[in-house]
Amino acid sequence: ILVVLALSLLVIGPTIGHWATDRFGLGGTFDVVWGIGRWIGAGLLLMFVWALIYKWLPNTDAPFHVFTPGAIIGVLAWLGLSALFGLYLQHFNSFEATYGALGGAIIFLLWLWLTNIVLLVGAEINDVLADLRADKSVAAAALADPMEIEGAAAAAAKAAKLAEDAHDNASIPVAATGAPPTRNPFAHS
């Protein structure tokens, strides 16, 4: 619901602002303030939504923070990207001519794809910063991936190799023939 509200501020916000200006005689100053305010409002709504996504989608016990560096950079990039995409559509829009009635759907899907790319970039920024600060902050340590800490990958690989060797060379009951145990051909099945 919050994403739809943020999208509505960007898409139908100018129409609502012009209607309010004409209907209530608010003047040109309101129109300018509304034009800036709708972008700020959409950004704040989206930052809250992204904070929820960054909190609940990763498999971590990280605390909930609305203003994370990744969310701030991601939302600012999203606002810029949406503005540039709007300018592109105003000046170079040929989707209707190319795709006919599906042009609107394709434009929306392209905008969603760009939004998701920026969302992932923000999440990656948060992840890298959490890994860098894992030894200094409890919140960052909860979000940090233990496999990305120096030496963790080598230790995990060594432990996996030892476990595999122990599993592969586990004793097999001696057959009725009295033959010594051999490597288990079914160890990985």
XYZ file of C-alpha atoms in Angstrom:
189
model
C 0.000 0.000 0.000
C 2.839 2.376 0.821
C 4.540 1.675 -2.516
C 1.295 2.412 -4.364
C 0.937 5.632 -2.379
C 4.514 6.651 -3.235
C 3.925 5.820 -6.902
C 0.674 7.797 -6.829
C 2.493 10.844 -5.488
C 4.817 10.706 -8.464
C 2.315 9.822 -11.185
C -0.884 11.665 -10.279
C 0.682 14.141 -7.850
C 1.009 16.920 -10.447
C -2.655 16.568 -11.396
C -3.744 16.740 -7.743
C -1.492 19.760 -7.164
C -2.847 21.651 -10.192
C -6.423 20.769 -9.190
C -5.863 22.041 -5.624
C -4.218 25.208 -6.917
C -7.100 25.960 -9.293
C -9.882 24.857 -6.946
C -8.758 26.690 -3.817
C -6.788 29.525 -5.427
C -3.588 28.618 -3.637
C -1.294 30.280 -6.135
C 1.969 29.402 -7.818
C 3.910 29.080 -4.546
C 1.766 26.131 -3.476
C 2.306 24.522 -6.853
C 6.097 24.743 -6.429
C 5.984 23.539 -2.807
C 3.666 20.680 -3.814
C 5.993 19.709 -6.662
C 8.943 19.424 -4.274
C 6.923 17.980 -1.396
C 5.519 15.107 -3.397
C 9.041 13.922 -4.270
C 10.127 14.191 -0.633
C 6.976 12.383 0.509
C 7.457 9.607 -2.025
C 11.094 9.269 -0.955
C 10.231 9.023 2.746
C 7.486 6.474 2.092
C 9.804 4.411 -0.040
C 12.604 4.643 2.535
C 10.246 3.197 5.155
C 9.208 0.384 2.794
C 12.840 -0.388 1.945
C 13.714 -0.404 5.658
C 11.001 -3.037 6.155
C 12.372 -5.044 3.231
C 15.956 -4.770 4.490
C 14.822 -5.879 7.965
C 12.576 -8.824 7.137
C 13.910 -10.333 3.898
C 17.501 -11.220 4.891
C 17.869 -14.159 7.209
C 19.399 -12.126 10.049
C 18.461 -10.754 13.447
C 19.442 -7.217 12.514
C 17.584 -4.425 14.305
C 15.057 -2.272 12.436
C 16.506 1.030 11.211
C 14.661 3.319 8.787
C 17.626 5.494 7.877
C 20.391 3.141 6.778
C 23.103 4.270 4.346
C 21.876 1.820 1.718
C 18.287 3.008 2.046
C 19.264 6.670 1.835
C 21.511 6.173 -1.195
C 19.023 3.769 -2.774
C 16.043 6.097 -2.374
C 17.989 9.113 -3.645
C 19.105 7.046 -6.636
C 15.514 5.851 -7.132
C 14.200 9.425 -7.084
C 16.824 10.492 -9.626
C 16.209 7.430 -11.764
C 12.448 7.976 -11.716
C 12.892 11.631 -12.702
C 15.247 10.708 -15.540
C 12.933 7.906 -16.676
C 10.047 10.400 -16.696
C 12.099 12.791 -18.850
C 12.965 9.939 -21.193
C 9.307 9.026 -21.541
C 8.348 12.656 -22.225
C 10.882 13.134 -24.991
C 11.673 9.742 -26.514
C 8.609 7.608 -25.800
C 8.026 5.193 -28.662
C 6.624 2.313 -26.619
C 3.047 2.928 -27.799
C 4.123 2.910 -31.442
C 6.237 -0.204 -30.977
C 4.106 -2.260 -28.602
C 0.628 -0.833 -29.132
C -1.773 -1.363 -26.252
C 0.915 -3.161 -24.215
C 3.158 -0.075 -24.188
C 1.909 1.100 -20.783
C 2.494 -2.302 -19.217
C 5.990 -2.506 -20.681
C 6.836 0.979 -19.406
C 5.625 0.000 -15.931
C 7.601 -3.260 -15.955
C 10.739 -1.438 -17.091
C 10.298 1.080 -14.259
C 9.795 -1.783 -11.752
C 12.970 -3.457 -13.020
C 14.969 -0.246 -12.576
C 13.462 0.176 -9.101
C 14.497 -3.350 -8.140
C 18.041 -2.780 -9.361
C 18.337 0.302 -7.146
C 16.783 -1.609 -4.222
C 19.424 -4.331 -4.570
C 22.231 -1.773 -4.815
C 21.047 -0.232 -1.535
C 20.908 -3.666 0.105
C 24.426 -4.419 -1.108
C 25.685 -1.123 0.314
C 24.183 -2.041 3.692
C 25.737 -5.507 3.523
C 29.223 -4.237 2.699
C 29.069 -1.610 5.431
C 27.852 -4.226 7.937
C 30.767 -6.487 7.043
C 33.219 -3.603 7.493
C 31.761 -2.649 10.891
C 31.009 -6.154 12.221
C 33.699 -5.933 14.913
C 32.620 -2.446 16.070
C 28.817 -2.605 16.200
C 26.365 -5.166 17.546
C 23.782 -4.167 14.922
C 26.311 -4.538 12.116
C 27.474 -7.880 13.495
C 23.885 -9.157 13.409
C 23.623 -8.185 9.753
C 27.128 -9.231 8.679
C 27.609 -12.478 6.818
C 30.014 -14.627 8.833
C 31.385 -16.119 5.612
C 32.603 -12.700 4.460
C 34.768 -12.088 7.524
C 38.474 -12.557 6.885
C 39.492 -16.208 7.188
C 35.922 -17.501 7.574
C 35.697 -18.891 4.052
C 38.939 -20.850 4.417
C 37.855 -22.225 7.794
C 34.467 -23.258 6.400
C 36.084 -24.953 3.408
C 38.475 -26.860 5.684
C 35.598 -27.953 7.946
C 33.540 -29.078 4.943
C 36.499 -31.092 3.599
C 37.060 -32.766 6.963
C 33.366 -33.602 7.252
C 33.321 -35.023 3.730
C 36.410 -37.126 4.364
C 34.974 -38.427 7.623
C 31.696 -39.259 5.920
C 33.287 -40.915 2.894
C 35.652 -43.020 4.995
C 33.166 -44.049 7.651
C 33.437 -47.690 8.476
C 31.140 -49.956 6.565
C 30.045 -53.205 8.168
C 32.280 -56.045 7.105
C 30.538 -58.173 4.547
C 29.970 -61.847 5.038
C 33.088 -62.430 2.968
C 35.241 -60.748 5.613
C 36.543 -58.211 3.079
C 37.888 -54.982 4.575
C 35.689 -51.885 4.306
C 36.083 -49.864 1.121
C 35.124 -46.359 0.147
C 31.354 -45.980 0.359
C 29.971 -45.477 -3.175
C 26.656 -44.214 -1.783
C 28.053 -41.586 0.582
C 26.799 -38.610 -1.444
C 23.435 -39.962 -2.506
